[in-house]
Short mmCIF file of C-alpha atoms in Angstrom, two decimals:
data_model
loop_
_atom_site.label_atom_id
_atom_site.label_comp_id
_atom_site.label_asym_id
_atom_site.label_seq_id
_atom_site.Cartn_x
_atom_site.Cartn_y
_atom_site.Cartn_z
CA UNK A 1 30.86 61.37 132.14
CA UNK A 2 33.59 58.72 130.08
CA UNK A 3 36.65 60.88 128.65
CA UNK A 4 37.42 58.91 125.67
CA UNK A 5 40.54 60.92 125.41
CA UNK A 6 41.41 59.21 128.86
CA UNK A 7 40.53 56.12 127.77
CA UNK A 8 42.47 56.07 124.65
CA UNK A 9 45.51 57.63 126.84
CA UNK A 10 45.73 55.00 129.50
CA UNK A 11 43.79 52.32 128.04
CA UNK A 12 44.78 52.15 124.72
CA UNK A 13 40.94 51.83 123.12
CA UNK A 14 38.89 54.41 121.30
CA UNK A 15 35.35 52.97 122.94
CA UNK A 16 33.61 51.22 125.37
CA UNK A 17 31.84 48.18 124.54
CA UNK A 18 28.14 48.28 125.75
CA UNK A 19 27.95 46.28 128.70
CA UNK A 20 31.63 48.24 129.66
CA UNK A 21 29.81 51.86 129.50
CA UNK A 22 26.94 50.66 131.48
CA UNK A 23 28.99 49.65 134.45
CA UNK A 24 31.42 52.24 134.47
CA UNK A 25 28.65 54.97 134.43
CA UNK A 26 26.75 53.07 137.26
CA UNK A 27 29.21 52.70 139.33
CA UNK A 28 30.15 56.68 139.08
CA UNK A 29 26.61 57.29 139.63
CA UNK A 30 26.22 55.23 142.46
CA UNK A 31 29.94 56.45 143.77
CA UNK A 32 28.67 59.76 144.13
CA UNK A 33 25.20 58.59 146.25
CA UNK A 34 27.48 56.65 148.54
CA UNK A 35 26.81 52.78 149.58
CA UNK A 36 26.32 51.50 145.78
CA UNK A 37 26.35 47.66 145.33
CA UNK A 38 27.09 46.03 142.20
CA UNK A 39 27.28 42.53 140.85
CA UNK A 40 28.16 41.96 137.50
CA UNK A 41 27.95 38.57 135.93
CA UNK A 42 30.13 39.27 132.43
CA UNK A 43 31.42 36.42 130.16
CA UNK A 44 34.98 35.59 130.23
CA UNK A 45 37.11 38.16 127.76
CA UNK A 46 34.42 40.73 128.13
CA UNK A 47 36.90 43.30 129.69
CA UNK A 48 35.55 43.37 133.54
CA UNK A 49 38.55 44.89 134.28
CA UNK A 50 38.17 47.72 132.67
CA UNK A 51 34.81 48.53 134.59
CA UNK A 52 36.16 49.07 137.80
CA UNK A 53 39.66 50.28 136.44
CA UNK A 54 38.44 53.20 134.84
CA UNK A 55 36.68 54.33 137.78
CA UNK A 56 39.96 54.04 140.01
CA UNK A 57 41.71 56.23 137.79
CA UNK A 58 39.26 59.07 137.36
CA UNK A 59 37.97 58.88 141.29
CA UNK A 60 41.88 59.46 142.18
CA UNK A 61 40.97 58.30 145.67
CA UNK A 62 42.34 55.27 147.07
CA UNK A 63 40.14 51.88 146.66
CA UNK A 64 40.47 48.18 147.79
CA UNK A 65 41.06 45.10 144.99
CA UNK A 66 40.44 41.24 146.78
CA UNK A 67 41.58 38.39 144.87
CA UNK A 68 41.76 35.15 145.45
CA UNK A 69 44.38 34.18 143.81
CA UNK A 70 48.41 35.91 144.08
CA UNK A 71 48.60 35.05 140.16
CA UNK A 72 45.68 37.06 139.96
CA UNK A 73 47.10 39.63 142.07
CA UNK A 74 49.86 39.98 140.27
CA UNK A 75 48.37 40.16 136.55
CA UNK A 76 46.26 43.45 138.14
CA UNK A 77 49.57 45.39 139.30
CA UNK A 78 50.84 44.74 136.04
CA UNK A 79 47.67 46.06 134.31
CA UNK A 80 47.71 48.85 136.58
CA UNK A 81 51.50 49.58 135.99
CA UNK A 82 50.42 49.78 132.46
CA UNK A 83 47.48 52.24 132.85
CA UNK A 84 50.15 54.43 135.05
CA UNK A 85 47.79 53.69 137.84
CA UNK A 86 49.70 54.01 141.14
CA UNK A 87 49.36 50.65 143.56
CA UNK A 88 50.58 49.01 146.17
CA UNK A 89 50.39 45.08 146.92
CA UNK A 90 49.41 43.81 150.10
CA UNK A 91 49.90 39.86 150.67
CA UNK A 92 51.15 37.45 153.05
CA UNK A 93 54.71 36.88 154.23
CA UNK A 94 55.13 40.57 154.52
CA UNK A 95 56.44 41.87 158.13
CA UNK A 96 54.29 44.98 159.54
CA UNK A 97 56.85 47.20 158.94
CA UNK A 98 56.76 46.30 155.03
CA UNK A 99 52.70 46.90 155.41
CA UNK A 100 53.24 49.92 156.86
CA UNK A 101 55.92 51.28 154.34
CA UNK A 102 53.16 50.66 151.52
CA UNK A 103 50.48 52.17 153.85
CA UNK A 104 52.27 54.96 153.88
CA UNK A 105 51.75 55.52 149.93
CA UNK A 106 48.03 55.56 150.52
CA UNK A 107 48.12 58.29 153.36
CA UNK A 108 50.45 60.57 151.18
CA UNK A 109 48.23 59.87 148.40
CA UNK A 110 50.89 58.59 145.85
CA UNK A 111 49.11 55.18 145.80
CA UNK A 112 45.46 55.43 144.90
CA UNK A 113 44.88 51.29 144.55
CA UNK A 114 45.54 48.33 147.13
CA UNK A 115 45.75 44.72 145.40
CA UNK A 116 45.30 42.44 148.48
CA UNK A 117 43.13 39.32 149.53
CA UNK A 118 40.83 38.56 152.31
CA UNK A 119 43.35 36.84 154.47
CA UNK A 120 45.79 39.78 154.81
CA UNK A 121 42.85 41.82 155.41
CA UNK A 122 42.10 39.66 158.43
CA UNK A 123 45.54 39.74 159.21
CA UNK A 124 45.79 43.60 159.38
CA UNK A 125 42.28 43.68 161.34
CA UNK A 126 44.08 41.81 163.98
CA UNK A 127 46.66 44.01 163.94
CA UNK A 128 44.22 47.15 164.12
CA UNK A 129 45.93 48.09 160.63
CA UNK A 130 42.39 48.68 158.62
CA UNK A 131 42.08 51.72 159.49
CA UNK A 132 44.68 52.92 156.97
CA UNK A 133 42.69 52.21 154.49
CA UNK A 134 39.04 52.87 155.59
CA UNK A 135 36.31 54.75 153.87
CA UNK A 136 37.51 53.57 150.75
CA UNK A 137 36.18 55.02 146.98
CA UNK A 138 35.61 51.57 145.94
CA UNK A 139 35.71 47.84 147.21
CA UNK A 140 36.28 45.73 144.44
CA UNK A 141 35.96 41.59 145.15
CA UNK A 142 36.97 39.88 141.50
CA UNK A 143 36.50 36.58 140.91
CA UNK A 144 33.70 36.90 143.28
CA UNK A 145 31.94 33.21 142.62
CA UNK A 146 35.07 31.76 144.72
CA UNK A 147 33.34 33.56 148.20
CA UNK A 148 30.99 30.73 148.01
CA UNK A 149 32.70 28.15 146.32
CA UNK A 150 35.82 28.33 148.12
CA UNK A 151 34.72 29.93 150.92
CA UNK A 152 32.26 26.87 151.85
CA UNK A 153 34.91 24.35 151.55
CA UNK A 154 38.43 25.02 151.92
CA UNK A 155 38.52 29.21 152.30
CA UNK A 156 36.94 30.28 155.27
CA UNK A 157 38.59 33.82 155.06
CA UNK A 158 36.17 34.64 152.31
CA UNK A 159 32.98 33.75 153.93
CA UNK A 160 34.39 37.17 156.52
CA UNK A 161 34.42 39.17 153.25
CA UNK A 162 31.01 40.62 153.94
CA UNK A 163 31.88 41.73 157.59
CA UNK A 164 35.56 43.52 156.86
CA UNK A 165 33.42 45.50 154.16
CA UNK A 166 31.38 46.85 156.90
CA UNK A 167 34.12 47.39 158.44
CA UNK A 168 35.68 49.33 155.74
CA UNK A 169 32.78 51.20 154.40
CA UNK A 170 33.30 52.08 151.56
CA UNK A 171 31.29 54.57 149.33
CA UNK A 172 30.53 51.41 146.63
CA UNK A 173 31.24 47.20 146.32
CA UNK A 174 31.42 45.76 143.21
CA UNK A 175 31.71 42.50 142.80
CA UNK A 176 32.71 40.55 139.51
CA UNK A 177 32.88 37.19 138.01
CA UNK A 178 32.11 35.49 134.72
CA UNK A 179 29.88 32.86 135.59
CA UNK A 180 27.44 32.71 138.73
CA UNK A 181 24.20 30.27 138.54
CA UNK A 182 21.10 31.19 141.04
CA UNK A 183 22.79 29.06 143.61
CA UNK A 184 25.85 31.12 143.59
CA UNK A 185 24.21 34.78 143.24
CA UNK A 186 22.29 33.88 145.84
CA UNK A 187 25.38 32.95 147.57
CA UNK A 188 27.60 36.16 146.41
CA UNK A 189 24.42 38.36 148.13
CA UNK A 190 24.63 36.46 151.33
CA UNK A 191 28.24 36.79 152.01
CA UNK A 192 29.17 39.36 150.15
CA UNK A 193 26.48 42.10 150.42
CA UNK A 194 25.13 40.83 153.92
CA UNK A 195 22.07 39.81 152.29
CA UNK A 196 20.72 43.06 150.65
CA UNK A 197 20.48 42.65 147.08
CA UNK A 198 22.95 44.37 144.57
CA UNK A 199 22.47 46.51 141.46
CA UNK A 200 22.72 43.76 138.72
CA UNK A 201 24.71 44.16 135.32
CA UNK A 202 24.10 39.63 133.59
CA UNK A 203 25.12 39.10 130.30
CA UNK A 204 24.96 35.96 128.73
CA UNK A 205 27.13 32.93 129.68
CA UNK A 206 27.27 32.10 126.10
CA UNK A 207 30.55 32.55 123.88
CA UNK A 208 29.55 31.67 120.33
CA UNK A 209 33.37 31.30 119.24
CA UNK A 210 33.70 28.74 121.71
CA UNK A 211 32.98 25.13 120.01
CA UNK A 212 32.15 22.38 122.22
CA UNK A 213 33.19 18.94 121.81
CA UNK A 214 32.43 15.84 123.99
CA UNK A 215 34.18 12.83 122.63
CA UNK A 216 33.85 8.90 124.30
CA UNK A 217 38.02 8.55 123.96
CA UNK A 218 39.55 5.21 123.32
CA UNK A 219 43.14 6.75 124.43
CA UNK A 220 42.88 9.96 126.16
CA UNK A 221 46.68 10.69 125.23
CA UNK A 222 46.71 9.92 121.59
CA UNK A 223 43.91 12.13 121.29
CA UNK A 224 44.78 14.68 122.77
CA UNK A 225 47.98 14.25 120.63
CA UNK A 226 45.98 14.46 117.82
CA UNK A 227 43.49 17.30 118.69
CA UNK A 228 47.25 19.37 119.26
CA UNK A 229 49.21 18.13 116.33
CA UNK A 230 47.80 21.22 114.21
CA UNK A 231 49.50 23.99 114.81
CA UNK A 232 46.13 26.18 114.83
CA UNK A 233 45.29 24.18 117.80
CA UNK A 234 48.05 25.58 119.95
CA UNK A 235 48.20 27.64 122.34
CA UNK A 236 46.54 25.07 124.32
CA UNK A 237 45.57 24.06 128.16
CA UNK A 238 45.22 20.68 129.30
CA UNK A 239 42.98 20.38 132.60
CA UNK A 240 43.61 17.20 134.42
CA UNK A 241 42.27 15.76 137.68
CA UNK A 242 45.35 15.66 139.56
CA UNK A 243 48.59 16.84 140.04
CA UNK A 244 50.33 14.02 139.08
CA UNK A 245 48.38 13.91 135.89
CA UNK A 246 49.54 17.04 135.19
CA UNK A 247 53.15 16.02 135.23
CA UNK A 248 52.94 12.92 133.64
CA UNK A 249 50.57 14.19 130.64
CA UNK A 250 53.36 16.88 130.24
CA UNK A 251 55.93 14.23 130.45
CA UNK A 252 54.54 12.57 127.43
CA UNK A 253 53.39 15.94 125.86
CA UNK A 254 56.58 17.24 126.28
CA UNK A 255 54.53 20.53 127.34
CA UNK A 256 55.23 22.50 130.80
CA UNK A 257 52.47 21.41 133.57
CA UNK A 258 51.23 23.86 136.33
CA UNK A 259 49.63 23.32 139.76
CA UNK A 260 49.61 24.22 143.15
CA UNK A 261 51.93 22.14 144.50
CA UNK A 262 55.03 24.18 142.44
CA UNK A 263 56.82 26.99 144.95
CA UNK A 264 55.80 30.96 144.21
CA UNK A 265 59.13 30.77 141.50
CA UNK A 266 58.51 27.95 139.70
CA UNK A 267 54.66 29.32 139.25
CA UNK A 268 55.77 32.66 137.85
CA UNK A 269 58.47 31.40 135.68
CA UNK A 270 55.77 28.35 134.01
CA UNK A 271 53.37 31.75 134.29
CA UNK A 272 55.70 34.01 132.34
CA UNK A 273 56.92 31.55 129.62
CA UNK A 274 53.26 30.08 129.00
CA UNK A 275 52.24 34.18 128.61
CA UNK A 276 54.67 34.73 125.58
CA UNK A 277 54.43 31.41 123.85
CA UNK A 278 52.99 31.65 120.58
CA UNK A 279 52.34 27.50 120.04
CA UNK A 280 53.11 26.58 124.06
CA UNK A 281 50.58 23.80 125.89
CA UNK A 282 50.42 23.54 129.32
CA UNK A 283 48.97 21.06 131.68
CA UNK A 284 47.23 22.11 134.71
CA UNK A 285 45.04 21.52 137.99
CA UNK A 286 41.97 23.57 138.30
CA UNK A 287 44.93 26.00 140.15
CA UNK A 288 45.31 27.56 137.14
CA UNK A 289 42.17 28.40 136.09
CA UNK A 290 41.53 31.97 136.95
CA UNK A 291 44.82 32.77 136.84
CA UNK A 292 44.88 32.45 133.21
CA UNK A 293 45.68 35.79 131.30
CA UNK A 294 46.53 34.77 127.91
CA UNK A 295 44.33 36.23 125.05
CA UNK A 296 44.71 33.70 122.36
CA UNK A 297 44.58 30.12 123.81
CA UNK A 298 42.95 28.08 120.44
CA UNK A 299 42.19 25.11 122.77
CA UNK A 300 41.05 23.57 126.08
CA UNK A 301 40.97 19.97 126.91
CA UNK A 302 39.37 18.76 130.07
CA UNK A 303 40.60 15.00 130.36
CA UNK A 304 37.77 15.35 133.57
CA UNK A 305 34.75 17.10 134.43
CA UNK A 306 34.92 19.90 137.53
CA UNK A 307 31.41 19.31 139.65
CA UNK A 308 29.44 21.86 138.29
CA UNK A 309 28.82 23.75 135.07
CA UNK A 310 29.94 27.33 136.80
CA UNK A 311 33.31 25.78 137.09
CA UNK A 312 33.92 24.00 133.32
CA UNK A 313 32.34 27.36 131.83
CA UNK A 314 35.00 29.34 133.59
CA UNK A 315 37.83 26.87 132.74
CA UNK A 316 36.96 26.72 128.83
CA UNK A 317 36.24 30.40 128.77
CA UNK A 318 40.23 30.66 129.46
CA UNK A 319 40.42 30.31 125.58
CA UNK A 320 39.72 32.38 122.56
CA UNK A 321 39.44 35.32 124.64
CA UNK A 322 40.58 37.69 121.58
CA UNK A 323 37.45 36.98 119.96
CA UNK A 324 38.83 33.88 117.86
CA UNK A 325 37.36 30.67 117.26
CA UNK A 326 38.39 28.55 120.27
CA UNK A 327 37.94 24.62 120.76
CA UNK A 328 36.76 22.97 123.70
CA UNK A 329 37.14 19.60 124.21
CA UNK A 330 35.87 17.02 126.62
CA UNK A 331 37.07 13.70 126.70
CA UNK A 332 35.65 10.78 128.18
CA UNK A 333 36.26 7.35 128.77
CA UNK A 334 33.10 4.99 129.05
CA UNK A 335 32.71 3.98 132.13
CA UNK A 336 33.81 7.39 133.58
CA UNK A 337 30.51 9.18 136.10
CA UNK A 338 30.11 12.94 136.44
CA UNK A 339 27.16 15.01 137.77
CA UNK A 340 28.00 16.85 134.24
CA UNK A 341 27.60 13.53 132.26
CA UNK A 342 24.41 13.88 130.75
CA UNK A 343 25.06 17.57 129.63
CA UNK A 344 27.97 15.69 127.09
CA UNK A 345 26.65 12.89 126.38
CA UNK A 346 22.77 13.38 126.39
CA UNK A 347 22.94 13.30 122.38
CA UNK A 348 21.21 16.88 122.87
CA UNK A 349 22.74 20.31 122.16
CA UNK A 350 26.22 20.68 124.61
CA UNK A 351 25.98 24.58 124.45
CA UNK A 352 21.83 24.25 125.24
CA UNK A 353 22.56 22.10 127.98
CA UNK A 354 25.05 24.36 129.77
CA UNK A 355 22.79 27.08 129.13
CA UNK A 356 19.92 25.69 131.11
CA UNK A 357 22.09 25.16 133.79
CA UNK A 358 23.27 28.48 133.97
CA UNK A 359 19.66 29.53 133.93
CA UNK A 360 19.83 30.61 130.26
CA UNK A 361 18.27 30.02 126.73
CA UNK A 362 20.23 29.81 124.18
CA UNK A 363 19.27 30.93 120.26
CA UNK A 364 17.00 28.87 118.51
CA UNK A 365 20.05 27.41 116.35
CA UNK A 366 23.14 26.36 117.61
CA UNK A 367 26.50 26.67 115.00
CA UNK A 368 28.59 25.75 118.27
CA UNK A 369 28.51 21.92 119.30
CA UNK A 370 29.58 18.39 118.21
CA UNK A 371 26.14 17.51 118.69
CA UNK A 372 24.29 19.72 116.35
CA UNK A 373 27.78 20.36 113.63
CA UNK A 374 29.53 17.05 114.03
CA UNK A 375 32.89 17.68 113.98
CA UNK A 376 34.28 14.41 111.87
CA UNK A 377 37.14 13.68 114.29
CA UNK A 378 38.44 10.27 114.33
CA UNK A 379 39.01 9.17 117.15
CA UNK A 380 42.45 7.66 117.51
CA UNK A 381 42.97 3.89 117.05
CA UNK A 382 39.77 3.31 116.40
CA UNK A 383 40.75 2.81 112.62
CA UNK A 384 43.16 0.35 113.48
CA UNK A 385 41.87 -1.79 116.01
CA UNK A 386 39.09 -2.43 114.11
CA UNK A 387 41.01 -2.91 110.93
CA UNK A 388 43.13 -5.46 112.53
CA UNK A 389 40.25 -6.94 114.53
CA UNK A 390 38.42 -7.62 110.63
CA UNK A 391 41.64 -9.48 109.63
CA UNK A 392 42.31 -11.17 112.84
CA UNK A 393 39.06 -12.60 113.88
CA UNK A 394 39.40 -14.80 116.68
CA UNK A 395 41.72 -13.79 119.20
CA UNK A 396 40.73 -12.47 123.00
CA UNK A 397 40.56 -9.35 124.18
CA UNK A 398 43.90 -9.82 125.64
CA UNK A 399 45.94 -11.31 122.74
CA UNK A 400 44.13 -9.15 120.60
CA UNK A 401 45.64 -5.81 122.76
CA UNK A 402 49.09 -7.10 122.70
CA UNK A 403 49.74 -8.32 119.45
CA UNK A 404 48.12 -4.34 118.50
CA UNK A 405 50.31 -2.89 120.71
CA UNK A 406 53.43 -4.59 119.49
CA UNK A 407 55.51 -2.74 117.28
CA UNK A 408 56.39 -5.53 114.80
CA UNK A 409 52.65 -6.03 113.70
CA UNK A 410 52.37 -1.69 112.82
CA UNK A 411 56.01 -1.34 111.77
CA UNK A 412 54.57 0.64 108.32
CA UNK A 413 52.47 2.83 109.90
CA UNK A 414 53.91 2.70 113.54
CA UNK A 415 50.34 4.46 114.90
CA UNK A 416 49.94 2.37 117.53
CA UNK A 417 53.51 1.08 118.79
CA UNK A 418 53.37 4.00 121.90
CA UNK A 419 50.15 2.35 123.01
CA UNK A 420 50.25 0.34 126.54
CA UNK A 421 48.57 -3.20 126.44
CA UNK A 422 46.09 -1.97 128.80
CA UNK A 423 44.95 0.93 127.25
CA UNK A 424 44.85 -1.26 124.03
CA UNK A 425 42.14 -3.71 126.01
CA UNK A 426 39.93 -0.54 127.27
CA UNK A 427 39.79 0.33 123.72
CA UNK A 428 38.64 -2.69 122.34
CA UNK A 429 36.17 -3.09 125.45
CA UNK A 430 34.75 0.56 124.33
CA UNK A 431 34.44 -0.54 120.68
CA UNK A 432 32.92 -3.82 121.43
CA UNK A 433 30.24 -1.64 123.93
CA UNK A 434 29.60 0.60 121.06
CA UNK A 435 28.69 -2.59 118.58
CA UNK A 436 32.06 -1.64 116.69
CA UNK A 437 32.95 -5.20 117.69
CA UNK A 438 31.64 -8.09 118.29
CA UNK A 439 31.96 -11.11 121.01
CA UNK A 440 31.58 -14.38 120.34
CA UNK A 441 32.10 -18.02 122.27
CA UNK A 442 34.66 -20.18 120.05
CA UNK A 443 36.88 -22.85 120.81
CA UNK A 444 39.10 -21.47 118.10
CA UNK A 445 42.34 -22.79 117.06
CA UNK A 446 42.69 -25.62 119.06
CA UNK A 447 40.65 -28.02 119.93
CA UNK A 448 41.44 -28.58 123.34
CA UNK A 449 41.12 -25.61 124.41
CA UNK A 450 38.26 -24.00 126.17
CA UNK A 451 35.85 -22.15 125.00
CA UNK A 452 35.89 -18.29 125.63
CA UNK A 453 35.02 -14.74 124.63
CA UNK A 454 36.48 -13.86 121.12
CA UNK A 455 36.20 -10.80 119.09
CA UNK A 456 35.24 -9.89 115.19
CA UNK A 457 34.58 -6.80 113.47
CA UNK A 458 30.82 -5.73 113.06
CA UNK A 459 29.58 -7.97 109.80
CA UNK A 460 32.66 -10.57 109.79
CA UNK A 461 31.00 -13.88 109.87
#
């Protein structure tokens, strides 16, 4: 039923991996019944597309792709233009006579694949324009977790997903996404199958060359300068909270930030030049998490935690998606909260943890955690804070943060002299939490003065 010489022609690959060959023959099985439904819950760098792709081209009839995303959109035409897959693209700001011009490629059969989303589709329903492209071979929703997730907050189009498919009928819809807990499959069957439950393909979550690293930060810059200062750690994505952490992380990084504030141009252009960079690091908003198409990404830092485990899993699984080791890295400042929190810092196994959550076990040994390999990073300025704290017992918090922070007491070693006073006191309130430091009540120095909160190193009298 699989023609390897096909797949070696337009693919480029000699075989199928095992989860790959079990899709693509169920969904030409089911294809040829009429009214299949699949789900398939694949880890990220798995090849999903190649499961509905290969279908597409062998079927030669014309199918429907929804996205949610236009980088997304535009990463499948290219893989299509590759594969010598004819397609046409159907999005927003296009006038009906555009849609109809494309349209036309489906009726004459020279287009045999339509890349759209669900608004357009709503769009052209309103416009009585679906029935162009009814009755189609295949209905293929990617990145299917964002019906719910999206759809129940800020999407609304996608919770109509389930209804246009009625509408379009189409002999089989597949639906695909790396990372779906019981709350979300149950979501995905709801409003994307209208409640009847699909033919399931679930691997694992797991990625054992992803290795996961939760660290309490004293300077969430300087390590992340650190963590990217080898040049094995690069290329490398920085996921920040907000946009205008993006821009002023890649300020200081002097890397190229990303989010979904930047106009269609400036997204393809950061796109493009992030896609061919060999050491590159880019900051970004959760915007660019699925859009992500980048093979060998070493590292991913989350300087925050997304609200549930679906959503960090799919963010680090942008990395290492060529198989190689990849480093994910979560950094934390004390008296930061997250429903996620006791996943990192629990003191139990990270990858375990996400596991569970996921509704998974994990093997019996884990070779893939900070918790069960310790990873020996430093964490940076801890060193020398409490090197200058041991020979400068005494001073407060605050006098102790400035004098650090000035450039005339590290002008040797300069490690600190980019530090800001304030981030300089957080530190040393982290250290002195973590019995690094110690307080005491003095009336050092001068008699007069009153007595207050003073610092020592741990086992200074």
């Amino acid at each position: 039923m699989i023609d390897n010489t096909e797949l070696k022609r337009r693919f480029g690959i000699s075989y199928l991996r095992p989860w790959q060959e079990l899709v693509i023959t169920r969904i030409l099985e089911l294809e040829s019944e009429g009214n299949g439904k699949i789900l398939c819950i694949l880890p990220t760098g798995s090849g999903k597309s190649l499961c509905f792709m290969y279908p597409i081209a062998m079927l030669g009839k014309h199918s429907i792709l929804i996205y949610p995303l236009l980088s997304l959109m535009n990463d499948q035409a290219k893989r299509f233009e590759e594969a010598g897959i004819p397609y046409i693209v159907l999005k927003g700001g296009m006038t009906s006579d555009e849609r109809k011009a494309k349209l036309r490629k489906i009726k004459d059969g020279t287009a045999t694949a339509i890349i759209t989303n669900p608004e357009m589709l709503l769009a052209m329903e309103k416009c009585n324009e679906l029935r162009a492209i009814k009755h189609p071979s295949l209905l293929v929703v990617d990145e299917v977790h964002t019906a719910v997730t999206w759809g129940e907050e800020f999407r609304p189009s996608y919770l109509e997903t389930g209804r246009l498919i009625k509408v379009l009928e189409p002999s089989s819809t597949l639906a695909f996404t790396a990372t779906a807990d019981e709350r979300i499959t149950q979501g995905i069957i709801e409003h994307i199958f209208s409640g009847e439950r699909p033919y399931t393909v679930r691997d694992s979550s797991d990625r054992d060359n992803i290795f996961y690293h939760s660290l309490i930060s004293l300077s969430k810059i300087a390590d992340i300068k650190a963590i990217l200062a080898p040049p094995s750690s690069r290329p490398a994505v920085v996921f920040c909270h907000s946009r205008k952490e993006t821009e002023e992380l890649a300020s200081v990084l002097g890397a190229c930030y990303y989010h979904a504030g930047l106009s269609t141009e400036e997204r393809k252009e950061k796109e493009a030049w992030f896609s061919s960079s060999t050491s590159g690091v880019m900051t970004a908003t959760s915007a660019y998490g699925m859009g992500v198409d980048k093979k060998n990404i070493r590292t991913v830092i989350h300087t925050y935690l997304p609200e549930s485990v679906p959503d960090f899993l799919q963010e680090a699984g942008r990395g290492g998606r060529d198989g190689g080791r990849m480093d994910s890295w979560v950094l934390w400042y004390g008296t930061e909260n997250s429903p996620l929190k006791p996943i990192f810092m629990g003191g139990k196994c990270i990858r375990h943890a996400l596991l569970s959550q996921m509704g998974e076990e994990s093997a019996d040994e884990c070779l893939g955690c900070s918790v069960c390999v310790p990873d020996n990073y430093k964490r940076a300025g801890e060193d020398e804070i409490i090197r200058w704290v041991k020979w400068h017992p005494g001073h407060t918090i605050e006098s102790a943060a400035r004098n650090i922070t000035t450039k005339a007491i590290f002008s040797k070693s300069r490690s600190m002299n980019t530090w800001k006073k304030e981030d300089a006191e957080k530190a040393i309130r982290t250290l002195i939490n973590e019995k690094h430091l110690v307080l005491f009540l003095s009336r050092l120095f001068c008699p007069l003065r009153p007595i207050c909160d003073r610092i020592k190193a741990k086992g200074v009298s």
